[in-house]
PDB file of C-alpha atoms and ligand atoms in Angstrom:
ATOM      1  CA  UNK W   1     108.826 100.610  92.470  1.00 96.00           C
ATOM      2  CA  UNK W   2     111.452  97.773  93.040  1.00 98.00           C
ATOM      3  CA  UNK W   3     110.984  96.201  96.491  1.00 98.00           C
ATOM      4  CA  UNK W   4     114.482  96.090  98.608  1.00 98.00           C
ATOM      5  CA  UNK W   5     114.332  94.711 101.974  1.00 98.00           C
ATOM      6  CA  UNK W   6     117.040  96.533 103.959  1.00 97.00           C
ATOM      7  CA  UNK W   7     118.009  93.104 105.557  1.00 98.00           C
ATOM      8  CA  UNK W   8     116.725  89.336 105.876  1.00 98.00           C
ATOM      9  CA  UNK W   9     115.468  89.373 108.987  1.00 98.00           C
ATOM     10  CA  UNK W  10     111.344  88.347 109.018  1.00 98.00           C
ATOM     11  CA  UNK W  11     109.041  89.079 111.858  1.00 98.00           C
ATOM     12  CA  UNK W  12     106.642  86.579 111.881  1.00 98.00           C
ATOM     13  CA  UNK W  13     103.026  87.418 113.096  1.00 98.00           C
ATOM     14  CA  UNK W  14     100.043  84.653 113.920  1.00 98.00           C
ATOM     15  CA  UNK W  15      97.278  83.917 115.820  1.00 97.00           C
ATOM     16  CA  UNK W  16      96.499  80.319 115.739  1.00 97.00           C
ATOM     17  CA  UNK W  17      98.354  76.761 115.155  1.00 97.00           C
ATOM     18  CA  UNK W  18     101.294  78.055 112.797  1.00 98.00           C
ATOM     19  CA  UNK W  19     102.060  75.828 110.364  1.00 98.00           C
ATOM     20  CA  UNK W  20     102.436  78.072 107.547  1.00 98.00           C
ATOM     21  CA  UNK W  21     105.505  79.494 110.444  1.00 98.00           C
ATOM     22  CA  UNK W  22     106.875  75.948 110.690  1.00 98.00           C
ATOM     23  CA  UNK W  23     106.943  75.483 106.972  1.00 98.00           C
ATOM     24  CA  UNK W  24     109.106  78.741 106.502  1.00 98.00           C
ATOM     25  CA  UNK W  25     111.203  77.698 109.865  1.00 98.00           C
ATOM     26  CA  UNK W  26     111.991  74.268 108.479  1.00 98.00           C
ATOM     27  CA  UNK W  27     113.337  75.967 104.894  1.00 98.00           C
ATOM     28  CA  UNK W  28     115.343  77.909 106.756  1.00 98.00           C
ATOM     29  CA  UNK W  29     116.772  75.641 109.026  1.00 97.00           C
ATOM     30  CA  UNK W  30     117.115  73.243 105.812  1.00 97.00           C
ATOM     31  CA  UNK W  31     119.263  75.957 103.804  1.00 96.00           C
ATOM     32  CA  UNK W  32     116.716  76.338 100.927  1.00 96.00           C
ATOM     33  CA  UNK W  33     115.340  79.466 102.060  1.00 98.00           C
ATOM     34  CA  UNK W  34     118.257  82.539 103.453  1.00 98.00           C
ATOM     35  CA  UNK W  35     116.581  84.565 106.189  1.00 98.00           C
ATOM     36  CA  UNK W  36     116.891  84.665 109.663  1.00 98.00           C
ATOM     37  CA  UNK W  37     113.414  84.479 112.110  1.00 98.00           C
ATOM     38  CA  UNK W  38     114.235  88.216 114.248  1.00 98.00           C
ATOM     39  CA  UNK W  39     110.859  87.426 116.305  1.00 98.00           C
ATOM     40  CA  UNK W  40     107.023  85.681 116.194  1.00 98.00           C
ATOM     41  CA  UNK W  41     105.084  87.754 117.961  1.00 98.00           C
ATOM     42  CA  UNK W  42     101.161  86.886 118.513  1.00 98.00           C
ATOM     43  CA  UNK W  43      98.116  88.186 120.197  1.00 97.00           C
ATOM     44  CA  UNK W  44      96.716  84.750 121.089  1.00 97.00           C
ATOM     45  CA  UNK W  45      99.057  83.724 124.385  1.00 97.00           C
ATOM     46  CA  UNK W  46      98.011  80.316 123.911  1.00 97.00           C
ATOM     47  CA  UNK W  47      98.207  79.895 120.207  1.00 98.00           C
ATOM     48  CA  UNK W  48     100.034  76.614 119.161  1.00 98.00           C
ATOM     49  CA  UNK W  49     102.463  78.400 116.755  1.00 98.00           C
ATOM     50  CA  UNK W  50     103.890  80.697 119.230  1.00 98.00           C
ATOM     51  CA  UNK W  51     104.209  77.656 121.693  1.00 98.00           C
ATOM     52  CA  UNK W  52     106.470  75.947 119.492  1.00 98.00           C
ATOM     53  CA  UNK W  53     108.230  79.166 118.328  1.00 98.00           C
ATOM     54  CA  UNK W  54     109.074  79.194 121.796  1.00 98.00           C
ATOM     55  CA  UNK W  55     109.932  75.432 121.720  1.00 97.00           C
ATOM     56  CA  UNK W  56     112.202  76.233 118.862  1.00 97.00           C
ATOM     57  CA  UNK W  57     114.057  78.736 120.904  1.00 97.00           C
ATOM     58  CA  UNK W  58     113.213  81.331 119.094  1.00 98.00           C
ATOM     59  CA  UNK W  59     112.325  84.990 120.224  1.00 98.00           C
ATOM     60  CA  UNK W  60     108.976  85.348 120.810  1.00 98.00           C
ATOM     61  CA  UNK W  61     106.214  87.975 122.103  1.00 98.00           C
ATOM     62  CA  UNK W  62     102.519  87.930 123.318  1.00 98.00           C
ATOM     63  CA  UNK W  63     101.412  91.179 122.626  1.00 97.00           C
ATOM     64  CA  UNK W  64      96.851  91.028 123.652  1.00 96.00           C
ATOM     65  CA  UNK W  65      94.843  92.926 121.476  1.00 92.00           C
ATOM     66  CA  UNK W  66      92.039  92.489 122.794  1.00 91.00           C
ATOM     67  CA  UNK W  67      90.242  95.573 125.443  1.00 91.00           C
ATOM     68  CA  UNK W  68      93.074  97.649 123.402  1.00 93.00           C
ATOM     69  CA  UNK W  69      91.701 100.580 120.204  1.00 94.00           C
ATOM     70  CA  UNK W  70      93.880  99.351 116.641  1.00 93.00           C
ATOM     71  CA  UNK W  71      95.857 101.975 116.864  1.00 94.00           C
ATOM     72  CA  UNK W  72      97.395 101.338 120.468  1.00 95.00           C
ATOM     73  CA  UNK W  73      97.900  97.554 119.920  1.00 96.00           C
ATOM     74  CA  UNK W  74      99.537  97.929 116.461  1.00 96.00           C
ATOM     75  CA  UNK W  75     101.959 100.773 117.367  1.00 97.00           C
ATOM     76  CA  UNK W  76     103.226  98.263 120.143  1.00 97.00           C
ATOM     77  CA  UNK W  77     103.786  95.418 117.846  1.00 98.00           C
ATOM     78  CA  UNK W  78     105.066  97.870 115.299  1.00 98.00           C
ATOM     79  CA  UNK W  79     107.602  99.327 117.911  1.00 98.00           C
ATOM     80  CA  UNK W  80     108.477  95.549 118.627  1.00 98.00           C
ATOM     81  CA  UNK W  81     109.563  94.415 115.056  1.00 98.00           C
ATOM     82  CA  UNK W  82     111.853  97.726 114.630  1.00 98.00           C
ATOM     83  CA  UNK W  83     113.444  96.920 117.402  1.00 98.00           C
ATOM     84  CA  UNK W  84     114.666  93.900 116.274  1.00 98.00           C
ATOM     85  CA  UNK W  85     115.566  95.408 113.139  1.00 98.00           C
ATOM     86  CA  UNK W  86     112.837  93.143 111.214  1.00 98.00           C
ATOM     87  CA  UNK W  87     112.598  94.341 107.168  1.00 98.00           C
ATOM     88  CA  UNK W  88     109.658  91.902 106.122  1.00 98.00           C
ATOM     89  CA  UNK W  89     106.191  91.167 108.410  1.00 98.00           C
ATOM     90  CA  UNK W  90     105.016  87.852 107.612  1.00 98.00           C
ATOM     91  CA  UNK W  91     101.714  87.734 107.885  1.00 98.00           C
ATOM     92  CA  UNK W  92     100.607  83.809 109.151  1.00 98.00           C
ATOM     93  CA  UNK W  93      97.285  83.049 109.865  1.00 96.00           C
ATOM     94  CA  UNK W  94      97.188  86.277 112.002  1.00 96.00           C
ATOM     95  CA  UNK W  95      93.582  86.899 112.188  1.00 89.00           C
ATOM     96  CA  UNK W  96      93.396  90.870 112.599  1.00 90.00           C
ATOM     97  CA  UNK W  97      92.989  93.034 109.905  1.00 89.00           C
ATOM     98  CA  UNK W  98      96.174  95.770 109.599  1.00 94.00           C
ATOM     99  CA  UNK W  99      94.694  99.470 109.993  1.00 94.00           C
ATOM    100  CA  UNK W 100      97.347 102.792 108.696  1.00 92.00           C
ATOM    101  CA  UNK W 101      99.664 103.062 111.487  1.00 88.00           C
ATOM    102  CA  UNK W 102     100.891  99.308 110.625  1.00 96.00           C
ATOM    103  CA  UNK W 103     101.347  99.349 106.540  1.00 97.00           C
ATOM    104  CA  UNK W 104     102.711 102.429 106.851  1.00 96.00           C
ATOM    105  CA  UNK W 105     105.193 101.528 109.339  1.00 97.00           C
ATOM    106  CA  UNK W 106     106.190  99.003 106.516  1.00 97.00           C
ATOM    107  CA  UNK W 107     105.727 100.072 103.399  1.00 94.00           C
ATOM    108  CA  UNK W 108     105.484  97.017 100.801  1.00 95.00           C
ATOM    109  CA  UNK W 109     107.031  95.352 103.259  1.00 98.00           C
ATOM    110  CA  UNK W 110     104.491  93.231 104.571  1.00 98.00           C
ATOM    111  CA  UNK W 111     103.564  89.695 102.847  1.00 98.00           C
ATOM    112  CA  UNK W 112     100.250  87.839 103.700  1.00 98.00           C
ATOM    113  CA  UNK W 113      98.829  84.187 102.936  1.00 98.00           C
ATOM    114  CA  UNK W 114      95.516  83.892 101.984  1.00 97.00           C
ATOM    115  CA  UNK W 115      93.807  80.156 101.104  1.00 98.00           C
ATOM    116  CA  UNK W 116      92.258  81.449  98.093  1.00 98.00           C
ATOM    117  CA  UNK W 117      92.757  82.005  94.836  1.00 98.00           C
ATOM    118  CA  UNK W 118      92.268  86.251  95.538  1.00 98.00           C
ATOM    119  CA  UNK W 119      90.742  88.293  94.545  1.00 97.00           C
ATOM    120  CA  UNK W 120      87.938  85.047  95.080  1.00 98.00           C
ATOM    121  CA  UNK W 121      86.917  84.110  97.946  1.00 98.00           C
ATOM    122  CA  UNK W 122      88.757  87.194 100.644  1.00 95.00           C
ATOM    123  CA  UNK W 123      87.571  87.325 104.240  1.00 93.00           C
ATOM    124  CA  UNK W 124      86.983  84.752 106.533  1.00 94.00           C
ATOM    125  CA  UNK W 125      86.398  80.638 105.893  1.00 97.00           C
ATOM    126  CA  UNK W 126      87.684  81.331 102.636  1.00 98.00           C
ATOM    127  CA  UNK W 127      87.845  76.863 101.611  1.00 98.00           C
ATOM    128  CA  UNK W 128      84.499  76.557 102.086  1.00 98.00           C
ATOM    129  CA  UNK W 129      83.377  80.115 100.372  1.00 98.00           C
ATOM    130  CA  UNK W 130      85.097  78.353  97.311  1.00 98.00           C
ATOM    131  CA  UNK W 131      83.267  74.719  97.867  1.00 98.00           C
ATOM    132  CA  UNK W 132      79.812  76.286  98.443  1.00 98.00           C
ATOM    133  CA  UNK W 133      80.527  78.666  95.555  1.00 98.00           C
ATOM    134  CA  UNK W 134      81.432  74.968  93.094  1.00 98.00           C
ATOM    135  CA  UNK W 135      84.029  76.294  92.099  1.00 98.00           C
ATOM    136  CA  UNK W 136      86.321  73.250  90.500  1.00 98.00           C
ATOM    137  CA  UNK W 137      89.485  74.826  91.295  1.00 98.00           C
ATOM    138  CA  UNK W 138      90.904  76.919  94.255  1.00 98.00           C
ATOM    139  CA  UNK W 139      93.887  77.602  95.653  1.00 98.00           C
ATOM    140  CA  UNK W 140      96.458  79.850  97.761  1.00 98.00           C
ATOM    141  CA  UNK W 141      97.716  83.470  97.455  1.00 98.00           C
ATOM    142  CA  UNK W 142     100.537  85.199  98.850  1.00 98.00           C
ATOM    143  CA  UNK W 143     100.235  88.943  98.496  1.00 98.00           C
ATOM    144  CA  UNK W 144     101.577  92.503  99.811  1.00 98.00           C
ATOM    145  CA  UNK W 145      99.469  93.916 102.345  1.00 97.00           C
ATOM    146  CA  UNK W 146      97.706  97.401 101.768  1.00 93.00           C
ATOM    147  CA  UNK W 147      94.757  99.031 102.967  1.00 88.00           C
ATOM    148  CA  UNK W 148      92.268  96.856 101.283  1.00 87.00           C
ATOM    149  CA  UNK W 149      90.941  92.957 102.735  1.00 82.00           C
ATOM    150  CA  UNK W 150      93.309  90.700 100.727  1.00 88.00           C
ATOM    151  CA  UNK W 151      93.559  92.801  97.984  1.00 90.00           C
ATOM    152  CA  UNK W 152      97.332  93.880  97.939  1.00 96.00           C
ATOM    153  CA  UNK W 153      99.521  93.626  94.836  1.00 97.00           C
ATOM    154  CA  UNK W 154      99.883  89.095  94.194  1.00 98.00           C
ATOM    155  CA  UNK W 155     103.593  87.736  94.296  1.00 98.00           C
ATOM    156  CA  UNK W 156     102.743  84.085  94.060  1.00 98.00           C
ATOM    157  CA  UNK W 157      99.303  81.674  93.516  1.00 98.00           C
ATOM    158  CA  UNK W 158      98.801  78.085  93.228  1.00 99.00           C
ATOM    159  CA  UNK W 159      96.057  76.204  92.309  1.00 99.00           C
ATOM    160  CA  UNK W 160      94.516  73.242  93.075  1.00 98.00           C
ATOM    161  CA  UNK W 161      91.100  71.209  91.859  1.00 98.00           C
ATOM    162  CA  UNK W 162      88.669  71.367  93.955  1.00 98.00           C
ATOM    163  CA  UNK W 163      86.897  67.477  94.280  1.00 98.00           C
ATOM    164  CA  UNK W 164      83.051  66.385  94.206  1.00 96.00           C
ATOM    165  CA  UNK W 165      83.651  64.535  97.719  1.00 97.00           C
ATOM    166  CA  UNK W 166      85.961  67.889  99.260  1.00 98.00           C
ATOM    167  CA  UNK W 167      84.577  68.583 102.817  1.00 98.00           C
ATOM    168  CA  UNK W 168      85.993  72.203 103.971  1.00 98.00           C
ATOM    169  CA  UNK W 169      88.693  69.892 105.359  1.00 98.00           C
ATOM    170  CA  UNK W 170      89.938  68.368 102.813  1.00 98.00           C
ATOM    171  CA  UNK W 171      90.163  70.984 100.535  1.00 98.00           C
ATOM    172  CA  UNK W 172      91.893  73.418 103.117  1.00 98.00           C
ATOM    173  CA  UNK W 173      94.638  70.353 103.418  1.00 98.00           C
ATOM    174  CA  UNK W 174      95.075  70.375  99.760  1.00 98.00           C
ATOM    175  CA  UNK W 175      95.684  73.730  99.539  1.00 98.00           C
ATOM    176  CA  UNK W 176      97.778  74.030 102.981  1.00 98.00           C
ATOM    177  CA  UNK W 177     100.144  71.774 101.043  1.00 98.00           C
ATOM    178  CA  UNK W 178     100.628  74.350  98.730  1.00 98.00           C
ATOM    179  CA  UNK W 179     100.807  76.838 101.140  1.00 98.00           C
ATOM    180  CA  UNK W 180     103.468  75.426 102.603  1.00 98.00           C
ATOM    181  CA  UNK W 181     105.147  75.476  99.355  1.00 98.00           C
ATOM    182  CA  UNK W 182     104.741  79.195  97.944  1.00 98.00           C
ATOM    183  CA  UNK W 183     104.911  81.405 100.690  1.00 98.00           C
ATOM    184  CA  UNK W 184     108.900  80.494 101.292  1.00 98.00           C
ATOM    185  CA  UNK W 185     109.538  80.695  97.857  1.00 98.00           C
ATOM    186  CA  UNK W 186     107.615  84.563  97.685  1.00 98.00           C
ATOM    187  CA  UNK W 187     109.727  85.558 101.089  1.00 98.00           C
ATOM    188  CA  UNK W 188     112.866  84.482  98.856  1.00 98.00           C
ATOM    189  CA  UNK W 189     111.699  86.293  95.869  1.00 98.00           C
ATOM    190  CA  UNK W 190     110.765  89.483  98.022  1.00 98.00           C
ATOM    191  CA  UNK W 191     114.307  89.587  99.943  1.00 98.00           C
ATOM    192  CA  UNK W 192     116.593  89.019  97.276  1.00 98.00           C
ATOM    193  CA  UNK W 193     114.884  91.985  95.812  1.00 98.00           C
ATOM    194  CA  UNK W 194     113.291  90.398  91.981  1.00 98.00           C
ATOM    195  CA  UNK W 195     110.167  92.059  92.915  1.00 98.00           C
ATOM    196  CA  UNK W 196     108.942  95.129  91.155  1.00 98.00           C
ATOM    197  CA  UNK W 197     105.453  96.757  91.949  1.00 97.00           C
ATOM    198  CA  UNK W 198     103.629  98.153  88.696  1.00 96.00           C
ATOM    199  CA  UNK W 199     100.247  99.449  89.920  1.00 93.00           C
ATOM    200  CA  UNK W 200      98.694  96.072  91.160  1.00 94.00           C
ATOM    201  CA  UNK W 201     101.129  94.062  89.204  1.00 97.00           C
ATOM    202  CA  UNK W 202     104.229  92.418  90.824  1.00 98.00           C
ATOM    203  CA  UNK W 203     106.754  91.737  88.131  1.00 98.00           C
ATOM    204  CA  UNK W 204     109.941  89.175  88.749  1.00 98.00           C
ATOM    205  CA  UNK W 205     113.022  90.005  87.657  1.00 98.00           C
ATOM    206  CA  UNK W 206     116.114  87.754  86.931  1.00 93.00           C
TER     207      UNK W 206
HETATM  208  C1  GAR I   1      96.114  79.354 106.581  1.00 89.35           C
HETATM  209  O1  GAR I   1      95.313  78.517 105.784  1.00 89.35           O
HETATM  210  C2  GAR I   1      96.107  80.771 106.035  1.00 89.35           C
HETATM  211  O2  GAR I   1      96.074  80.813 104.631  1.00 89.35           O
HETATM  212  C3  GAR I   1      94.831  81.319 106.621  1.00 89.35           C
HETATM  213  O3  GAR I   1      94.816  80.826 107.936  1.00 89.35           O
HETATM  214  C4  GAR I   1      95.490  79.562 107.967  1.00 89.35           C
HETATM  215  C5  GAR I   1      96.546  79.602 109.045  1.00 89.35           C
HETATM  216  O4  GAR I   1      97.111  78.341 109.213  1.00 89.35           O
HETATM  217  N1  GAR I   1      94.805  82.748 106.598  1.00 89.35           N
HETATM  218  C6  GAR I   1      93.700  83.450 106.343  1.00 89.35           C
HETATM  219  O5  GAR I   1      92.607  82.955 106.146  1.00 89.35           O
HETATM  220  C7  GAR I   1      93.923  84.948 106.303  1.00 89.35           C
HETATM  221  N2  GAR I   1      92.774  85.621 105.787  1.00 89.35           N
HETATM  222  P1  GAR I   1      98.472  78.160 110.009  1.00 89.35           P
HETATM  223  O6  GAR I   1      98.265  78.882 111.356  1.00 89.35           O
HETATM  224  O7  GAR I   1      98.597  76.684 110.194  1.00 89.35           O
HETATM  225  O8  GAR I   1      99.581  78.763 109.204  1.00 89.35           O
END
């Protein structure tokens, strides 16, 4: 099934300090990446990413999960990116796991970034599963989102080696760098359509 996002316009979701957002922000501000930001919505009011989203001027929500059951919460954030006519979720650092009523809502059409090399290392504190593991190289995944934890078809990976003197720190900023890098360059390959889903293969077209 070839992937075609009606439109360019990303809905950004996160819960913490955003700098996988401001990475994709700054390549589109800089040109090298076409899309336009339709909203960032999170369910942390106070996370740092939505705070500068709303520095940035762009539209923004706070939509609170918590006291609310999955379904309730996601059909409201689900009924928010529609509205503004949003044709790829971008998953960034949002720390909820997606039930039915959302990846439906979107079919393949929903990217997340994980800080592994998947299917290594999924769930939670996923740098230092990898160091305590001694493993000598990690890395970062961006993938479609389906029903499974970080298990949805792969669009883009990098690696990176993983030091004797790496702290959870350090090897989290190694691979944020990369990060940074591959998840604007997936978004591009995902809206200009080169992406074709085989089973759990994504192949690139021309
Ligand atoms: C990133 O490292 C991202 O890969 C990870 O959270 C961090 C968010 O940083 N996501 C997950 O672990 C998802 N399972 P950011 O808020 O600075 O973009």
């Amino acid at each position: 099934m070839r992937v075609r996002p009606a439109n360019r316009r990303l809905g950004i979701l996160l819960s913490g300090r955003g700098s996988n957002f401001e990475a994709i922000a700054d390549r589109i501000a800089s040109g090298s990446l076409q899309a336009q930001i339709a909203i960032v919505i999170s369910n942390i009011e106070t996370a740092p990413g939505l705070e500068r989203a709303r520095a940035s001027g762009l539209t923004t929500a706070f939509i609170p999960s918590r006291g609310k059951a999955r379904d309730e919460f996601e059909a409201e954030v689900v009924g928010v990116l529609k509205q503004h006519d949003v044709s790829l979720v971008v998953l960034a650092g949002f720390m909820r796991i997606l039930g039915a009523t959302f990846i439906e809502s979107f079919p393949y059409g929903i990217l997340n970034i994980h800080p592994s090399l998947l299917p290594a290392f999924h769930g939670m504190d996923a740098q230092k599963q990898a160091l305590d593991h001694g493993v000598r190289f990690s890395g970062c995944t961006v993938h479609f989102v389906d029903q499974s934890l970080d298990g949805g078809p792969i669009v883009a990976q990098a690696a990176v080696p993983v030091m004797v003197s790496d702290t959870a720190d350090s090897l989290s900023a190694r691979i944020l760098k990369e990060e940074h890098r591959i998840y604007s360059e997936a978004i591009e390959l995902v809206l200009a359509g080169r992406c074709e889903i085989e089973g759990r293969r994504v192949l690139i077209h021309e």
